[in-house]
Coordinates of C-alpha atoms and ligand atoms in Angstrom, one line a residue:
M1 CA -178.3 219.7 -44.7
T2 CA -179.7 216.3 -46.8
L3 CA -177.1 214.1 -48.7
S4 CA -177.3 213.5 -52.0
Q5 CA -180.0 212.3 -53.8
L6 CA -180.7 211.6 -57.5
P7 CA -182.8 214.1 -59.5
E8 CA -186.1 212.6 -60.6
L9 CA -185.4 211.8 -64.5
P10 CA -187.6 210.3 -67.4
P11 CA -186.5 206.6 -67.9
P12 CA -184.1 205.7 -70.6
P13 CA -184.8 205.7 -74.6
S14 CA -185.9 202.5 -75.4
A15 CA -183.6 199.8 -76.9
L16 CA -185.8 200.4 -80.2
C17 CA -184.5 204.3 -80.3
I18 CA -181.0 203.2 -79.1
D19 CA -180.8 200.3 -82.0
A20 CA -181.8 203.1 -84.3
L21 CA -179.2 205.7 -83.4
A22 CA -176.8 203.1 -83.7
A23 CA -177.4 202.4 -87.2
E24 CA -177.5 206.1 -88.1
L25 CA -174.2 206.6 -86.8
A26 CA -173.0 203.1 -87.9
E27 CA -169.8 204.5 -89.2
F28 CA -168.8 205.5 -86.0
Q29 CA -168.4 202.1 -84.8
P30 CA -170.6 202.3 -81.7
I31 CA -170.4 201.0 -78.4
Q32 CA -173.1 199.4 -77.1
G33 CA -172.3 196.8 -74.1
G34 CA -169.5 195.4 -72.5
A35 CA -166.6 196.4 -70.3
E36 CA -165.8 199.1 -72.8
L37 CA -169.1 201.1 -72.5
E38 CA -169.0 200.6 -68.4
R39 CA -165.8 202.2 -68.4
L40 CA -167.2 205.2 -70.9
S41 CA -169.6 205.6 -68.1
K42 CA -167.8 206.4 -65.2
D43 CA -165.3 208.6 -63.4
F44 CA -163.5 209.0 -60.2
Y45 CA -166.7 209.3 -58.1
A46 CA -165.7 206.0 -56.1
Y47 CA -164.0 208.3 -53.5
S48 CA -167.6 209.3 -52.4
P49 CA -169.7 206.4 -50.3
I50 CA -172.7 208.4 -50.8
L51 CA -172.4 208.7 -54.9
S52 CA -170.8 205.2 -54.8
P53 CA -173.9 203.2 -54.3
L54 CA -176.2 206.0 -56.5
L55 CA -174.3 205.8 -59.6
A56 CA -173.1 202.4 -59.5
E57 CA -176.1 201.3 -61.5
R58 CA -176.1 204.2 -64.1
R59 CA -174.5 203.9 -67.5
A60 CA -175.0 205.0 -71.3
Q61 CA -176.8 202.6 -73.9
L62 CA -174.0 203.6 -76.7
A63 CA -171.0 205.5 -77.2
V64 CA -168.8 206.9 -79.6
R65 CA -165.7 208.7 -80.2
A66 CA -165.7 212.0 -82.8
S67 CA -162.6 213.3 -84.0
S68 CA -163.8 216.3 -86.2
L69 CA -166.1 219.0 -86.0
E70 CA -168.4 217.1 -88.5
Q71 CA -168.4 214.3 -86.9
V72 CA -169.9 216.0 -83.8
R73 CA -171.9 217.2 -85.9
R74 CA -173.5 214.7 -87.5
V75 CA -173.7 213.0 -83.6
A76 CA -175.4 215.8 -81.8
S77 CA -178.2 216.0 -85.0
A78 CA -179.1 212.4 -84.8
C79 CA -179.5 212.7 -80.9
A80 CA -181.5 216.0 -81.0
R81 CA -183.9 214.1 -83.8
F82 CA -183.8 210.7 -81.8
G83 CA -184.8 212.5 -78.6
V84 CA -181.5 210.7 -77.1
P85 CA -179.4 212.2 -73.7
L86 CA -176.6 213.0 -74.8
T87 CA -173.1 212.9 -71.9
L88 CA -169.9 214.5 -72.8
R89 CA -166.5 212.9 -71.5
G90 CA -163.4 213.9 -71.7
A91 CA -160.3 212.1 -70.3
G92 CA -163.3 210.8 -67.5
T93 CA -161.4 211.4 -64.6
G94 CA -164.0 214.1 -62.7
N95 CA -164.4 213.4 -59.1
Y96 CA -168.2 214.6 -58.8
G97 CA -170.1 211.7 -60.9
Q98 CA -169.6 214.8 -64.0
C99 CA -170.0 212.2 -66.8
V100 CA -171.7 209.5 -65.6
P101 CA -174.7 209.5 -67.8
L102 CA -178.0 209.5 -64.9
Q103 CA -180.6 208.6 -68.2
G104 CA -179.0 206.6 -70.2
G105 CA -178.9 207.7 -74.2
L106 CA -175.1 208.2 -76.0
V107 CA -171.6 208.8 -74.1
L108 CA -169.7 211.0 -76.7
D109 CA -166.0 210.7 -76.4
M110 CA -164.4 214.4 -77.7
T111 CA -160.7 212.8 -76.9
G112 CA -160.0 212.6 -80.9
L113 CA -160.4 217.0 -81.4
R114 CA -157.0 217.7 -80.2
R115 CA -155.6 220.2 -82.4
L116 CA -153.8 223.2 -80.9
R117 CA -155.1 225.4 -83.9
S118 CA -153.7 228.7 -83.3
L119 CA -151.1 230.5 -80.6
D120 CA -150.7 234.1 -81.1
P121 CA -146.8 234.7 -80.5
E122 CA -147.5 238.6 -79.1
S123 CA -150.6 238.1 -76.4
G124 CA -150.0 234.6 -76.0
E125 CA -153.4 233.6 -76.2
L126 CA -153.8 230.3 -77.4
V127 CA -157.2 228.5 -79.3
A128 CA -156.9 224.4 -78.7
E129 CA -160.0 221.9 -79.5
A130 CA -161.6 220.5 -76.7
G131 CA -159.9 217.0 -76.6
C132 CA -156.7 218.3 -76.3
L133 CA -154.5 216.7 -73.2
L134 CA -153.1 219.3 -71.3
A135 CA -150.0 217.9 -70.6
D136 CA -150.0 217.6 -74.2
L137 CA -150.8 221.0 -74.9
D138 CA -148.0 221.9 -72.3
R139 CA -145.9 220.3 -74.6
Q140 CA -146.3 222.2 -77.7
L141 CA -146.5 225.4 -76.1
A142 CA -143.1 224.6 -74.5
P143 CA -140.6 225.2 -77.4
R144 CA -142.3 229.1 -77.7
G145 CA -141.3 229.5 -74.1
R146 CA -145.5 229.5 -73.0
A147 CA -147.4 227.5 -70.5
L148 CA -150.4 226.9 -69.2
R149 CA -151.7 228.8 -66.7
L150 CA -153.8 226.6 -64.5
A151 CA -154.1 222.8 -64.3
P152 CA -155.5 219.9 -62.5
S153 CA -153.1 217.6 -60.9
T154 CA -154.7 215.3 -63.4
Y155 CA -152.7 217.3 -65.9
R156 CA -150.9 214.5 -67.4
T157 CA -154.3 212.4 -68.2
A158 CA -157.2 215.2 -68.1
S159 CA -158.5 216.9 -71.2
L160 CA -158.9 220.6 -71.8
G161 CA -162.4 220.6 -72.3
G162 CA -163.4 218.8 -69.3
F163 CA -161.1 221.1 -67.2
I164 CA -163.5 223.6 -68.3
A165 CA -166.6 222.2 -68.0
G166 CA -165.2 219.7 -64.8
G167 CA -162.8 221.5 -63.4
A168 CA -162.0 224.0 -60.9
G169 CA -158.6 225.0 -60.5
G170 CA -155.7 223.6 -59.1
I171 CA -151.6 224.1 -59.8
G172 CA -151.3 227.6 -60.8
S173 CA -154.5 228.7 -58.9
L174 CA -152.1 231.1 -56.1
R175 CA -151.0 233.0 -59.0
W176 CA -154.3 232.7 -61.3
G177 CA -157.0 232.0 -58.8
F178 CA -160.0 229.4 -60.4
L179 CA -160.8 228.9 -63.7
R180 CA -164.0 230.7 -63.4
D181 CA -162.2 234.3 -62.4
P182 CA -162.6 236.5 -64.8
G183 CA -159.4 236.3 -67.4
N184 CA -159.1 232.7 -67.4
L185 CA -161.4 231.9 -70.1
L186 CA -161.2 234.2 -73.0
G187 CA -164.0 231.8 -75.4
L188 CA -165.1 229.3 -76.8
E189 CA -166.6 227.4 -79.3
V190 CA -169.8 225.6 -78.9
M191 CA -171.7 223.5 -81.0
T192 CA -176.1 223.2 -80.4
V193 CA -177.7 219.8 -79.9
E194 CA -180.7 220.6 -82.6
P195 CA -181.5 218.4 -85.3
E196 CA -179.5 221.2 -87.7
P197 CA -176.6 221.8 -84.7
R198 CA -175.4 225.5 -84.9
L199 CA -171.5 226.3 -84.6
L200 CA -171.1 229.4 -82.4
Q201 CA -168.2 231.4 -81.5
L202 CA -168.9 233.0 -77.8
D203 CA -166.3 235.9 -76.2
A204 CA -165.5 235.9 -72.6
S205 CA -168.7 236.9 -71.1
A206 CA -170.9 234.8 -73.4
S207 CA -169.0 232.2 -72.5
A208 CA -168.8 232.5 -68.3
P209 CA -172.1 230.5 -68.3
L210 CA -170.3 227.5 -69.8
N211 CA -167.7 227.4 -67.2
H212 CA -168.3 224.7 -64.8
A213 CA -171.4 223.9 -65.9
Y214 CA -170.4 219.9 -66.5
G215 CA -171.1 220.1 -70.1
T216 CA -174.8 220.7 -69.9
N217 CA -175.5 223.9 -71.8
G218 CA -173.4 223.3 -74.7
I219 CA -170.8 221.5 -76.5
L220 CA -167.1 222.6 -76.2
T221 CA -165.4 221.9 -79.5
A222 CA -162.6 224.9 -79.0
L223 CA -161.4 227.2 -76.4
R224 CA -159.4 230.4 -76.1
L225 CA -157.4 230.9 -73.2
P226 CA -154.5 232.9 -71.9
T227 CA -150.8 231.3 -71.7
C228 CA -148.3 232.2 -69.4
A229 CA -144.3 232.5 -69.8
A230 CA -142.8 229.1 -69.4
V231 CA -140.8 228.6 -65.4
D232 CA -138.6 225.4 -65.0
W233 CA -140.8 224.9 -61.9
Q234 CA -138.2 223.7 -58.5
Q235 CA -139.8 221.2 -56.5
L236 CA -139.1 221.8 -53.0
V237 CA -140.2 219.5 -49.9
L238 CA -140.1 221.2 -46.6
G239 CA -140.0 219.4 -43.1
F240 CA -141.3 221.2 -40.4
A241 CA -142.2 219.2 -36.6
D242 CA -144.8 221.9 -35.1
W243 CA -148.2 222.8 -36.7
D244 CA -148.5 226.1 -36.1
Q245 CA -145.5 226.7 -37.7
A246 CA -146.0 224.9 -41.0
L247 CA -149.2 226.6 -41.2
A248 CA -147.6 229.9 -40.8
A249 CA -145.1 229.0 -43.3
L250 CA -148.1 228.3 -46.3
Q251 CA -149.0 231.4 -45.2
G252 CA -146.6 233.3 -45.4
L253 CA -144.7 231.9 -48.9
A254 CA -148.3 232.6 -50.3
G255 CA -148.1 235.8 -49.4
S256 CA -144.7 236.5 -50.3
A257 CA -143.8 238.2 -53.8
L258 CA -141.9 235.1 -54.8
L259 CA -142.4 233.5 -57.9
L260 CA -144.3 230.6 -56.7
N261 CA -146.6 227.9 -58.7
N262 CA -148.3 226.2 -56.0
V263 CA -147.8 225.4 -51.9
A264 CA -149.5 222.9 -50.3
L265 CA -149.7 221.6 -46.3
L266 CA -150.4 217.8 -46.0
E267 CA -150.7 216.9 -42.2
A268 CA -148.2 214.2 -40.8
P269 CA -150.1 211.8 -41.0
V270 CA -150.8 212.2 -45.0
A271 CA -147.2 213.1 -45.5
A272 CA -146.1 209.9 -43.8
A273 CA -148.8 207.9 -46.5
M274 CA -147.7 209.9 -49.6
P275 CA -145.4 207.8 -52.5
W276 CA -142.5 210.4 -52.4
P277 CA -140.5 211.3 -55.4
A278 CA -137.7 208.9 -56.3
G279 CA -134.6 210.1 -53.5
C280 CA -136.9 212.6 -51.2
P281 CA -136.9 211.0 -47.7
G282 CA -140.2 209.7 -46.2
G283 CA -142.5 211.4 -43.9
G284 CA -141.6 209.5 -40.9
D285 CA -144.1 207.9 -38.3
S286 CA -148.0 208.1 -39.2
G287 CA -149.3 209.3 -35.9
R288 CA -150.1 213.0 -35.5
S289 CA -147.6 213.2 -32.7
G290 CA -144.8 211.4 -35.0
G291 CA -143.7 212.5 -37.8
E292 CA -143.5 215.8 -39.5
H293 CA -145.8 218.1 -41.4
R294 CA -144.5 218.6 -45.0
L295 CA -145.1 221.3 -47.5
L296 CA -145.2 220.8 -50.7
L297 CA -143.5 224.3 -53.0
L298 CA -143.3 224.6 -57.0
A299 CA -140.7 228.0 -56.9
A300 CA -139.3 229.5 -59.3
P301 CA -135.4 229.2 -59.4
E302 CA -134.7 232.9 -58.7
S303 CA -136.9 232.6 -55.9
L304 CA -134.3 230.0 -54.1
E305 CA -132.4 232.8 -52.7
R306 CA -134.6 233.7 -50.0
L307 CA -136.1 230.8 -48.7
P308 CA -133.2 229.2 -46.7
E309 CA -133.6 232.7 -44.2
L310 CA -136.8 232.4 -44.6
L311 CA -137.4 228.8 -43.5
G312 CA -135.3 229.1 -40.6
A313 CA -137.3 231.5 -39.2
W314 CA -140.5 229.1 -39.6
G315 CA -138.5 226.7 -38.0
G316 CA -138.7 224.8 -40.9
A317 CA -136.1 222.7 -43.1
L318 CA -135.6 221.4 -46.9
R319 CA -136.1 217.9 -47.4
W320 CA -135.8 217.5 -51.0
Q321 CA -135.3 219.7 -54.4
E322 CA -135.5 218.9 -57.8
A323 CA -136.3 221.0 -61.1
Q324 CA -139.5 219.7 -62.1
S325 CA -138.3 218.6 -65.4
A326 CA -136.2 216.7 -64.2
S327 CA -139.0 214.5 -62.5
R328 CA -138.7 210.9 -62.6
G329 CA -141.7 208.9 -61.4
L330 CA -144.5 210.8 -60.1
P331 CA -144.4 214.8 -60.0
L332 CA -144.3 216.5 -56.8
R333 CA -147.6 217.9 -58.9
E334 CA -149.2 214.2 -58.2
L335 CA -149.3 214.7 -54.4
C336 CA -151.3 217.7 -54.5
W337 CA -155.1 218.6 -54.9
N338 CA -156.9 215.5 -55.3
H339 CA -153.9 213.6 -55.8
T340 CA -152.9 213.7 -52.3
T341 CA -156.8 212.6 -51.9
L342 CA -155.9 209.6 -54.0
H343 CA -152.8 208.4 -52.6
W344 CA -154.4 208.4 -49.0
S345 CA -157.8 206.5 -50.0
G346 CA -156.9 203.9 -52.3
P347 CA -155.2 201.6 -49.2
R348 CA -158.4 203.4 -46.7
P349 CA -161.4 202.7 -48.4
D350 CA -162.8 203.4 -45.1
W351 CA -162.0 207.1 -45.6
T352 CA -163.8 210.0 -47.7
Y353 CA -162.8 214.1 -48.2
L354 CA -164.3 217.3 -48.8
Q355 CA -163.3 220.9 -50.6
L356 CA -163.3 223.5 -49.0
L357 CA -162.7 227.0 -49.4
L358 CA -161.5 228.5 -45.8
P359 CA -162.7 231.9 -44.4
P360 CA -160.1 234.7 -44.4
D361 CA -158.5 233.7 -40.9
P362 CA -158.9 229.6 -40.9
R363 CA -157.5 229.5 -37.3
P364 CA -160.6 229.0 -35.4
L365 CA -161.8 226.7 -37.8
L366 CA -159.4 224.3 -37.9
S367 CA -159.0 224.3 -33.8
A368 CA -163.1 223.7 -34.0
L369 CA -162.4 220.6 -36.4
R370 CA -159.4 219.5 -34.8
Q371 CA -160.9 219.2 -31.6
R372 CA -164.7 218.1 -32.6
W373 CA -163.1 215.3 -35.4
G374 CA -159.9 214.5 -33.5
E375 CA -157.8 211.6 -35.4
E376 CA -160.7 210.9 -37.5
L377 CA -160.1 214.0 -40.0
L378 CA -156.4 215.0 -41.1
W379 CA -155.6 218.1 -43.3
H380 CA -154.4 219.0 -46.6
L381 CA -154.5 222.1 -47.4
E382 CA -153.7 224.2 -50.7
A383 CA -153.1 228.1 -50.8
V384 CA -154.9 229.9 -53.7
H385 CA -155.5 233.3 -54.8
Q386 CA -158.9 234.7 -55.3
H387 CA -160.3 238.0 -55.3
G388 CA -156.6 239.5 -55.0
A389 CA -156.2 238.0 -51.7
V390 CA -154.4 234.3 -50.1
R391 CA -156.9 232.0 -49.1
L392 CA -156.8 228.7 -48.2
S393 CA -158.6 225.4 -49.7
G394 CA -158.8 222.4 -48.2
L395 CA -159.0 219.1 -48.8
P396 CA -159.4 217.4 -45.4
L397 CA -159.1 213.6 -45.2
L398 CA -162.1 212.3 -43.1
R399 CA -162.6 208.5 -41.8
Y400 CA -166.4 208.1 -42.9
Q401 CA -168.6 207.4 -40.2
G402 CA -171.9 207.1 -42.2
P403 CA -173.9 209.8 -43.8
D404 CA -175.2 211.8 -40.6
A405 CA -171.5 212.1 -39.7
L406 CA -170.6 213.4 -42.8
A407 CA -174.0 215.9 -42.9
A408 CA -172.6 217.0 -39.6
L409 CA -169.2 218.0 -40.6
I410 CA -170.5 219.5 -43.8
D411 CA -173.1 221.5 -41.6
Q412 CA -170.1 222.7 -39.0
C413 CA -167.8 223.5 -41.9
R414 CA -170.5 225.8 -42.9
D415 CA -171.4 227.7 -39.8
L416 CA -168.0 228.3 -39.1
G417 CA -167.7 230.4 -42.7
A418 CA -166.3 228.0 -45.2
L419 CA -167.6 227.3 -48.4
V420 CA -168.2 223.7 -49.2
F421 CA -167.9 222.6 -52.9
D422 CA -169.1 219.2 -51.8
P423 CA -167.7 216.1 -53.8
H424 CA -170.9 213.6 -52.2
Q425 CA -173.6 215.6 -54.7
V426 CA -174.1 215.5 -58.4
T427 CA -175.4 218.5 -59.6
V428 CA -173.5 221.7 -60.4
E429 CA -175.5 223.9 -57.9
E430 CA -174.6 221.2 -54.9
G431 CA -171.0 220.8 -56.0
G432 CA -169.9 224.3 -56.2
L433 CA -171.9 227.0 -57.3
G434 CA -173.7 227.1 -54.3
G435 CA -177.3 228.1 -55.8
I436 CA -178.9 228.0 -59.2
D437 CA -177.2 230.8 -61.9
P438 CA -180.2 231.7 -64.4
A439 CA -177.0 232.4 -67.1
Q440 CA -176.3 228.4 -66.9
V441 CA -180.1 227.9 -67.4
A442 CA -180.4 230.7 -70.1
A443 CA -177.7 229.2 -71.8
K444 CA -179.2 225.4 -72.0
A445 CA -182.3 227.0 -73.3
A446 CA -180.1 228.6 -76.0
Y447 CA -177.8 225.8 -76.8
D448 CA -179.3 222.4 -75.2
P449 CA -183.5 223.7 -76.1
A450 CA -184.9 219.7 -75.7
G451 CA -183.0 219.4 -72.6
L452 CA -180.9 216.4 -74.1
L453 CA -177.1 217.3 -72.5
N454 CA -176.0 215.4 -69.3
P455 CA -179.8 215.3 -67.9
G456 CA -179.9 215.8 -64.1
K457 CA -176.7 217.8 -63.8
L458 CA -178.2 221.3 -63.8
R459 CA -180.7 221.3 -61.0
G460 CA -181.9 224.9 -62.5
W461 CA -183.1 223.0 -65.4
Q462 CA -184.5 220.4 -63.5
S463 CA -186.6 223.1 -61.6
A464 CA -187.6 225.5 -64.7
P465 CA -191.1 225.8 -65.6
W466 CA -190.4 223.9 -68.7
A467 CA -189.0 220.4 -66.9
G468 CA -190.6 217.5 -67.7
F469 CA -191.7 218.4 -70.9
S470 CA -188.6 217.4 -72.9
R471 CA -189.3 213.7 -72.9
S472 CA -187.4 210.6 -75.2
P473 CA -190.3 209.8 -78.1
G474 CA -188.8 206.1 -77.4
Ligands
FAD1 C1 -156.6 212.1 -58.7 C2 -157.7 213.6 -59.2 C3 -157.1 214.8 -58.9 C4 -157.8 216.2 -59.9 N1 -157.0 217.0 -59.1 C5 -157.6 218.2 -59.6 C6 -157.8 219.7 -60.0 O1 -156.5 219.6 -59.2 N2 -158.5 220.4 -60.0 C7 -159.4 220.4 -60.5 O2 -159.9 221.1 -61.1 N3 -159.9 219.0 -60.7 C8 -158.8 217.7 -60.0 N4 -159.9 216.6 -60.5 C9 -161.0 216.3 -61.1 C10 -160.5 216.3 -62.8 O3 -159.5 215.7 -63.0 C11 -160.4 217.6 -63.4 O4 -161.7 218.2 -63.2 C12 -160.4 216.8 -64.7 O5 -159.8 218.5 -65.7 C13 -161.2 216.7 -65.7 O6 -161.3 217.0 -67.3 P1 -161.5 215.5 -68.1 O7 -161.1 215.5 -69.3 O8 -161.0 214.2 -67.3 O9 -163.0 215.7 -67.6 P2 -164.3 214.9 -67.7 O10 -163.9 214.2 -66.4 O11 -164.3 213.4 -68.9 O12 -165.8 215.5 -67.5 C14 -165.7 216.7 -66.8 C15 -166.8 217.5 -67.0 O13 -166.5 217.9 -68.4 C16 -167.9 217.4 -69.2 N5 -167.1 217.5 -70.5 C17 -165.9 216.7 -71.0 N6 -165.5 217.5 -72.4 C18 -167.0 218.7 -72.7 C19 -167.0 219.4 -73.7 N7 -166.0 219.3 -75.2 N8 -168.0 220.3 -73.8 C20 -168.5 220.4 -72.7 N9 -168.7 219.2 -71.7 C21 -167.6 218.5 -71.6 C22 -168.8 216.4 -68.8 O14 -169.7 215.8 -69.1 C23 -168.2 216.5 -67.2 O15 -169.4 216.6 -66.6 C24 -159.2 215.6 -60.3 C25 -159.8 214.4 -60.0 C26 -159.0 213.5 -59.4 C27 -159.3 212.0 -59.8

């Protein structure tokens, strides 16, 4: 395989064109330089040593913030008339460089659109604006006994629109699968990018091509989602001396009928490096042979009755327990998914990571990789539900030994049956979906006919026959 290269794109619009656009949008107080423009042009791609140098110099030429549909309409119309690339931004927590503008242009910060429009008391369906922060939304749902089904570990900072456009799953994926699984997105309100933008209401099937499209094929202004009954999840940390027993416990719990919202397994050295919540003992020694492997569990209170007996059979021990509602400081959720990567990589800039869906029997892959990479590769596993079965998602941590070694590891993972959601690539296709989805490309033709939204991120559009005809007039 070849590691990421940026797609060839036309040059950014001229300064003259950007000044004229800024003048038209003067009432938005556009940001045209400085640290704030820099910040609004970045996300969390720095975990990738491949993307870091490629994206370092990429930035927007101006940024504005919208807080109403009318303001979004005005910005979309102006970008269409001036032919200026438009990149949407939620909270900017994506880890694939999703909201880094590759061709300059304008960044539109959507976090001002943050209204919960409705919550159906019967069905639990909600309609909320795209800029709502997920934690804020949940706070509004809680008094009505409801909760979001799925959330990234960045739940406290991420936006709803950014999660649907850029995320994949996370806390809750053990029960509800991935965001793109049918039933997790019921409908969208979308603004088109045209001189006269249209506001469209899409049903679930018409919404699917915009789900995980990195904001390349429509501006999401509101989303319709199912919710689930709220549970005060108990956070539990379980310790295991033996890796195989810890893995058996992960799979056993994930496949049980207990009501669980997340279960993650951290290999001993990774566990030893985590900032455990107050009151929870540390994970011990940092070597592979010392310390203990740890399972992180979010369980419904009524599921705890069977746990001691099951734990005894797997050779595990309870280290800590606390209700999520009583969390002081870090909730356990923030030691899971890519928060594990964050805590590990912060003090270790020579490490990076991968995102995988392991084959149904993960053991041959796990042992082959342990044999080949030794202590240079450490395991962090998350259990998920996929197409009716329990599967393991792997976010292994890897000492970076250059692009060739990384490419060899990715090839080996594929050969061993894993799906790779390559976090060292900038396109929707290479980062997750695997191949071109013609429905995503058709949606772009319908809702962004000049190809202005987040240029370079949808490979299917770049390679379409019309690619290259959309040029900034500046
Ligand atoms: C430490 C860490 C942990 C993470 N854990 C998880 C995890 O558990 N699960 C997971 O899925 N992801 C995870 N992520 C990635 C990311 O945090 C989430 O996907 C998050 O939901 C993105 O939301 P955001 O508001 O920050 O989106 P942004 O980063 O702002 O945007 C993401 C993408 O969506 C597009 N976009 C934003 N708003 C709109 C809109 N209104 N219309 C159309 N397109 C739009 C942007 O252009 C961009 O392409 C993690 C990242 C980090 C750094």
